[in-house]
mmCIF file of C-alpha atoms in Angstrom:
data_model
loop_
_atom_site.group_PDB
_atom_site.id
_atom_site.type_symbol
_atom_site.label_atom_id
_atom_site.label_comp_id
_atom_site.label_asym_id
_atom_site.label_seq_id
_atom_site.Cartn_x
_atom_site.Cartn_y
_atom_site.Cartn_z
ATOM 1 C CA MET N 1 80.438 77.577 70.810
ATOM 2 C CA ILE N 2 81.811 73.976 70.339
ATOM 3 C CA TYR N 3 83.744 72.518 67.963
ATOM 4 C CA LEU N 4 83.674 68.861 66.891
ATOM 5 C CA LEU N 5 86.264 67.361 64.419
ATOM 6 C CA GLU N 6 84.850 63.520 63.824
ATOM 7 C CA ASP N 7 84.904 61.776 60.471
ATOM 8 C CA ASP N 8 82.140 59.540 61.396
ATOM 9 C CA ASP N 9 79.271 61.068 59.958
ATOM 10 C CA SER N 10 76.829 59.562 62.378
ATOM 11 C CA ILE N 11 78.545 60.156 65.445
ATOM 12 C CA ARG N 12 78.938 63.659 64.264
ATOM 13 C CA LYS N 13 75.165 64.276 63.188
ATOM 14 C CA LEU N 14 74.413 62.441 66.680
ATOM 15 C CA VAL N 15 76.834 64.774 69.046
ATOM 16 C CA ILE N 16 75.999 67.903 67.195
ATOM 17 C CA TYR N 17 71.855 67.597 67.487
ATOM 18 C CA THR N 18 72.674 66.136 71.257
ATOM 19 C CA LEU N 19 74.695 69.339 71.911
ATOM 20 C CA GLU N 20 72.069 72.150 70.220
ATOM 21 C CA SER N 21 69.023 70.193 72.138
ATOM 22 C CA GLN N 22 71.037 70.881 75.352
ATOM 23 C CA GLY N 23 71.273 74.797 74.624
ATOM 24 C CA PHE N 24 74.815 75.029 73.160
ATOM 25 C CA GLU N 25 76.197 75.874 69.785
ATOM 26 C CA ALA N 26 78.081 73.423 67.935
ATOM 27 C CA LEU N 27 79.700 73.031 64.433
ATOM 28 C CA GLY N 28 80.880 69.631 63.335
ATOM 29 C CA PHE N 29 83.534 68.894 60.731
ATOM 30 C CA ASP N 30 84.745 65.179 59.172
ATOM 31 C CA ALA N 31 88.306 66.446 58.436
ATOM 32 C CA PRO N 32 91.264 68.364 59.842
ATOM 33 C CA GLU N 33 91.590 71.020 57.342
ATOM 34 C CA LYS N 34 88.056 72.372 57.662
ATOM 35 C CA PHE N 35 88.537 72.252 60.939
ATOM 36 C CA TRP N 36 91.419 74.646 60.708
ATOM 37 C CA ASP N 37 89.999 76.481 58.454
ATOM 38 C CA ALA N 38 87.812 77.385 61.386
ATOM 39 C CA MET N 39 90.220 77.820 63.588
ATOM 40 C CA GLY N 40 91.234 80.451 61.777
ATOM 41 C CA ARG N 41 87.840 82.537 61.215
ATOM 42 C CA SER N 42 86.912 81.865 65.178
ATOM 43 C CA LEU N 43 87.663 80.054 68.199
ATOM 44 C CA PRO N 44 85.282 77.526 69.530
ATOM 45 C CA GLU N 45 85.072 77.585 74.120
ATOM 46 C CA LEU N 46 85.747 73.729 73.798
ATOM 47 C CA ILE N 47 87.039 71.264 71.230
ATOM 48 C CA LEU N 48 85.833 67.907 70.692
ATOM 49 C CA LEU N 49 88.488 65.911 68.902
ATOM 50 C CA ASP N 50 88.851 62.683 67.453
ATOM 51 C CA ILE N 51 92.180 60.542 67.671
ATOM 52 C CA MET N 52 91.869 58.394 64.141
ATOM 53 C CA LEU N 53 91.010 60.986 61.619
ATOM 54 C CA PRO N 54 92.383 61.315 57.963
ATOM 55 C CA GLY N 55 94.924 62.976 57.375
ATOM 56 C CA GLU N 56 96.586 64.208 60.361
ATOM 57 C CA ASP N 57 95.594 62.278 63.509
ATOM 58 C CA GLY N 58 94.133 63.989 67.065
ATOM 59 C CA ILE N 59 96.828 63.948 68.864
ATOM 60 C CA SER N 60 98.984 65.984 66.349
ATOM 61 C CA ILE N 61 96.422 68.362 66.183
ATOM 62 C CA LEU N 62 96.101 68.554 69.511
ATOM 63 C CA LYS N 63 99.968 69.420 69.881
ATOM 64 C CA ARG N 64 99.533 72.054 67.643
ATOM 65 C CA LEU N 65 96.826 73.887 69.780
ATOM 66 C CA ARG N 66 98.733 73.868 72.769
ATOM 67 C CA ASP N 67 101.936 75.217 70.949
ATOM 68 C CA SER N 68 100.026 77.955 70.085
ATOM 69 C CA GLY N 69 99.564 80.998 72.505
ATOM 70 C CA PRO N 70 95.757 81.778 71.023
ATOM 71 C CA THR N 71 94.702 78.186 71.655
ATOM 72 C CA ALA N 72 97.227 76.906 74.286
ATOM 73 C CA LEU N 73 94.428 76.411 77.132
ATOM 74 C CA LEU N 74 91.288 75.726 74.717
ATOM 75 C CA PRO N 75 89.499 72.831 76.666
ATOM 76 C CA VAL N 76 89.794 69.992 74.540
ATOM 77 C CA ILE N 77 88.249 66.379 75.360
ATOM 78 C CA MET N 78 89.735 63.465 73.069
ATOM 79 C CA LEU N 79 86.831 61.310 71.836
ATOM 80 C CA THR N 80 88.276 57.900 71.065
ATOM 81 C CA ALA N 81 87.387 54.309 70.151
ATOM 82 C CA LYS N 82 91.097 53.474 71.179
ATOM 83 C CA ASN N 83 90.668 52.426 75.383
ATOM 84 C CA THR N 84 94.408 51.391 75.816
ATOM 85 C CA GLU N 85 96.034 52.626 79.565
ATOM 86 C CA TYR N 86 98.705 54.178 76.809
ATOM 87 C CA ASP N 87 96.459 55.845 74.819
ATOM 88 C CA ARG N 88 94.612 57.864 77.350
ATOM 89 C CA VAL N 89 98.089 58.721 78.981
ATOM 90 C CA GLU N 90 99.110 60.226 75.874
ATOM 91 C CA GLY N 91 96.302 62.014 75.493
ATOM 92 C CA LEU N 92 96.163 63.642 78.825
ATOM 93 C CA ASP N 93 99.946 64.274 78.264
ATOM 94 C CA ALA N 94 99.548 66.267 75.433
ATOM 95 C CA GLY N 95 97.518 68.156 76.862
ATOM 96 C CA ALA N 96 93.999 67.458 76.441
ATOM 97 C CA ASP N 97 91.336 68.385 79.401
ATOM 98 C CA ASP N 98 89.334 64.992 79.260
ATOM 99 C CA TYR N 99 89.077 61.739 77.698
ATOM 100 C CA ILE N 100 86.158 60.075 76.721
ATOM 101 C CA SER N 101 86.085 56.460 74.588
ATOM 102 C CA LYS N 102 83.523 55.376 71.956
ATOM 103 C CA PRO N 103 80.932 53.957 72.441
ATOM 104 C CA PHE N 104 79.875 56.508 74.697
ATOM 105 C CA GLY N 105 76.538 57.691 76.133
ATOM 106 C CA MET N 106 75.365 61.263 75.174
ATOM 107 C CA MET N 107 74.457 62.555 78.354
ATOM 108 C CA GLU N 108 77.172 61.615 79.888
ATOM 109 C CA LEU N 109 79.317 63.598 76.769
ATOM 110 C CA VAL N 110 76.880 66.727 77.587
ATOM 111 C CA ALA N 111 78.050 65.870 81.529
ATOM 112 C CA ARG N 112 81.829 65.915 80.487
ATOM 113 C CA VAL N 113 81.033 69.374 78.487
ATOM 114 C CA ARG N 114 79.548 71.267 81.251
ATOM 115 C CA ALA N 115 82.393 70.063 83.898
ATOM 116 C CA VAL N 116 85.226 71.152 81.454
ATOM 117 C CA LEU N 117 83.405 74.543 80.466
ATOM 118 C CA ARG N 118 83.037 75.326 84.382
ATOM 119 C CA ARG N 119 87.044 74.959 85.171
ATOM 120 C CA SER N 120 87.691 76.678 81.980
ATOM 121 C CA GLU N 121 85.574 79.900 82.969
ATOM 122 C CA LYS N 122 87.032 79.461 86.733
ATOM 123 C CA ARG N 123 90.655 79.379 85.068
ATOM 124 C CA SER N 124 90.115 82.257 82.685
ATOM 125 C CA ALA N 125 89.203 83.977 85.937
ATOM 126 C CA ALA N 126 92.677 83.508 87.337
ATOM 127 C CA SER N 127 94.665 86.524 87.921
ATOM 128 C CA GLU N 128 98.090 86.923 87.218
ATOM 129 C CA LEU N 129 100.288 84.775 90.009
ATOM 130 C CA ARG N 130 103.573 86.430 91.504
ATOM 131 C CA ALA N 131 106.080 85.812 93.906
ATOM 132 C CA GLY N 132 109.381 87.606 93.747
ATOM 133 C CA PRO N 133 110.793 87.312 90.134
ATOM 134 C CA LEU N 134 108.264 85.261 89.192
ATOM 135 C CA SER N 135 104.922 85.981 87.162
ATOM 136 C CA VAL N 136 102.373 83.566 85.738
ATOM 137 C CA CYS N 137 99.469 84.891 83.693
ATOM 138 C CA PRO N 138 97.544 81.843 83.457
ATOM 139 C CA ASP N 139 95.035 83.675 80.627
ATOM 140 C CA ARG N 140 98.493 84.327 78.282
ATOM 141 C CA HIS N 141 99.934 81.128 79.442
ATOM 142 C CA GLU N 142 102.831 83.419 79.893
ATOM 143 C CA VAL N 143 105.590 82.836 82.470
ATOM 144 C CA LYS N 144 108.552 85.421 82.949
ATOM 145 C CA VAL N 145 111.445 85.434 85.696
ATOM 146 C CA GLU N 146 112.757 89.278 85.995
ATOM 147 C CA ASP N 147 110.968 89.949 83.332
ATOM 148 C CA VAL N 148 112.518 87.494 80.619
ATOM 149 C CA PRO N 149 109.764 84.957 79.316
ATOM 150 C CA VAL N 150 110.037 81.331 79.955
ATOM 151 C CA ALA N 151 108.876 78.659 77.795
ATOM 152 C CA LEU N 152 107.625 76.077 79.331
ATOM 153 C CA THR N 153 105.945 72.783 78.402
ATOM 154 C CA TYR N 154 101.892 72.535 78.840
ATOM 155 C CA LYS N 155 102.113 70.026 81.520
ATOM 156 C CA GLU N 156 105.482 72.751 83.213
ATOM 157 C CA PHE N 157 102.819 75.363 83.345
ATOM 158 C CA MET N 158 99.945 73.662 84.431
ATOM 159 C CA LEU N 159 102.151 72.175 87.247
ATOM 160 C CA LEU N 160 103.884 75.473 88.592
ATOM 161 C CA ARG N 161 100.569 77.395 88.114
ATOM 162 C CA LEU N 162 98.692 74.217 90.626
ATOM 163 C CA LEU N 163 101.404 74.623 93.005
ATOM 164 C CA MET N 164 101.272 78.740 92.898
ATOM 165 C CA GLU N 165 97.441 78.624 93.778
ATOM 166 C CA HIS N 166 98.365 76.283 97.126
ATOM 167 C CA ARG N 167 101.048 78.641 97.962
ATOM 168 C CA GLY N 168 102.080 76.993 101.506
ATOM 169 C CA MET N 169 100.419 73.963 100.962
ATOM 170 C CA VAL N 170 101.786 70.578 100.819
ATOM 171 C CA LEU N 171 100.466 69.095 97.687
ATOM 172 C CA THR N 172 101.108 65.377 97.575
ATOM 173 C CA ARG N 173 102.450 63.144 94.745
ATOM 174 C CA GLU N 174 98.864 61.669 94.454
ATOM 175 C CA VAL N 175 97.509 64.863 94.214
ATOM 176 C CA LEU N 176 99.512 66.153 92.109
ATOM 177 C CA LEU N 177 99.871 63.017 89.326
ATOM 178 C CA ASP N 178 95.920 62.832 89.283
ATOM 179 C CA LYS N 179 95.525 66.730 88.532
ATOM 180 C CA ILE N 180 97.790 67.506 85.867
ATOM 181 C CA TRP N 181 98.468 63.987 84.384
ATOM 182 C CA GLY N 182 95.540 61.743 85.476
ATOM 183 C CA LEU N 183 97.385 58.908 86.797
ATOM 184 C CA SER N 184 97.619 57.366 90.072
ATOM 185 C CA ALA N 185 100.258 57.368 92.108
ATOM 186 C CA GLU N 186 103.142 54.757 92.060
ATOM 187 C CA ARG N 187 106.326 54.179 93.550
ATOM 188 C CA GLU N 188 108.070 53.694 90.278
ATOM 189 C CA ASN N 189 106.372 56.218 88.668
ATOM 190 C CA ARG N 190 109.089 59.462 87.952
ATOM 191 C CA THR N 191 106.972 61.609 85.997
ATOM 192 C CA LEU N 192 106.506 63.752 88.319
ATOM 193 C CA ASP N 193 109.780 64.364 89.868
ATOM 194 C CA VAL N 194 111.482 64.845 86.273
ATOM 195 C CA HIS N 195 108.947 67.360 85.856
ATOM 196 C CA ILE N 196 109.710 69.616 88.824
ATOM 197 C CA ARG N 197 113.563 68.678 88.544
ATOM 198 C CA THR N 198 113.206 70.360 84.660
ATOM 199 C CA LEU N 199 110.601 72.997 85.554
ATOM 200 C CA ARG N 200 113.402 74.114 88.288
ATOM 201 C CA ALA N 201 116.046 74.451 86.355
ATOM 202 C CA LYS N 202 114.109 76.563 83.317
ATOM 203 C CA LEU N 203 112.765 79.053 86.369
ATOM 204 C CA GLY N 204 116.695 79.523 87.601
ATOM 205 C CA ILE N 205 116.788 81.643 90.550
ATOM 206 C CA ALA N 206 113.215 81.328 91.455
ATOM 207 C CA GLY N 207 113.708 77.572 91.055
ATOM 208 C CA GLY N 208 114.129 77.497 94.785
ATOM 209 C CA PHE N 209 110.391 78.455 95.386
ATOM 210 C CA ILE N 210 109.427 74.428 94.541
ATOM 211 C CA GLN N 211 110.499 72.864 97.703
ATOM 212 C CA THR N 212 110.517 69.193 98.397
ATOM 213 C CA VAL N 213 108.876 67.996 101.190
ATOM 214 C CA ARG N 214 110.057 64.726 101.398
ATOM 215 C CA GLY N 215 108.052 61.456 101.084
ATOM 216 C CA VAL N 216 104.968 63.298 100.898
ATOM 217 C CA GLY N 217 105.462 65.911 97.743
ATOM 218 C CA TYR N 218 105.945 69.293 97.213
ATOM 219 C CA ARG N 219 105.124 72.474 98.174
ATOM 220 C CA PHE N 220 105.547 76.579 96.641
ATOM 221 C CA ALA N 221 107.304 78.758 99.129
ATOM 222 C CA GLY N 222 107.661 82.284 97.313
ATOM 223 C CA GLU N 223 105.720 84.753 99.109
ATOM 224 C CA GLU N 224 102.822 86.781 97.017
ATOM 225 C CA ALA N 225 104.616 89.883 95.663
#
């Protein structure tokens, strides 16, 4: 099931029709309160979320989804008429899995939906990741050090998971910025460094597993437990 939150009637009806014609089950909502009511009854496989909405904007809704355990990893694609780099980065940094600007082609949207669902299936199949006192459960969005829960932001969790899934490998700044933020690496961009520093601090004794490879990027050096 796919949920679409879009207040424009013509766009909502066309997207729902297209998705259903491609074999998906889909429900559309024209207001946030109707969307939240449906979420309380049943969770979808993916959410298509407009940014400009009456009452509660899409970014706020996305942040609420990412702050809740059951929906923290639920795939979300942002749909918006805004097309500035700031708006795109804001959506991605809040935890969106993809971003598509209006006007968009229906077949492009379907392709994006299928790609995000494929990534989500691979993510759900991932088993618990362990290294010494550190354990990460992707399905529950849970991190523990010596069995003590560690609260990470969505981006910190994604960063730790990506590094652990490629343990021993050096992941370049370019790769990490692209995979986590959808950004091109720039010399003045300190987003990655700030997140690494904060992540190490939160992990405490396990923070040393994240090693800096000067001039290249970072790697996770903890041995699998």
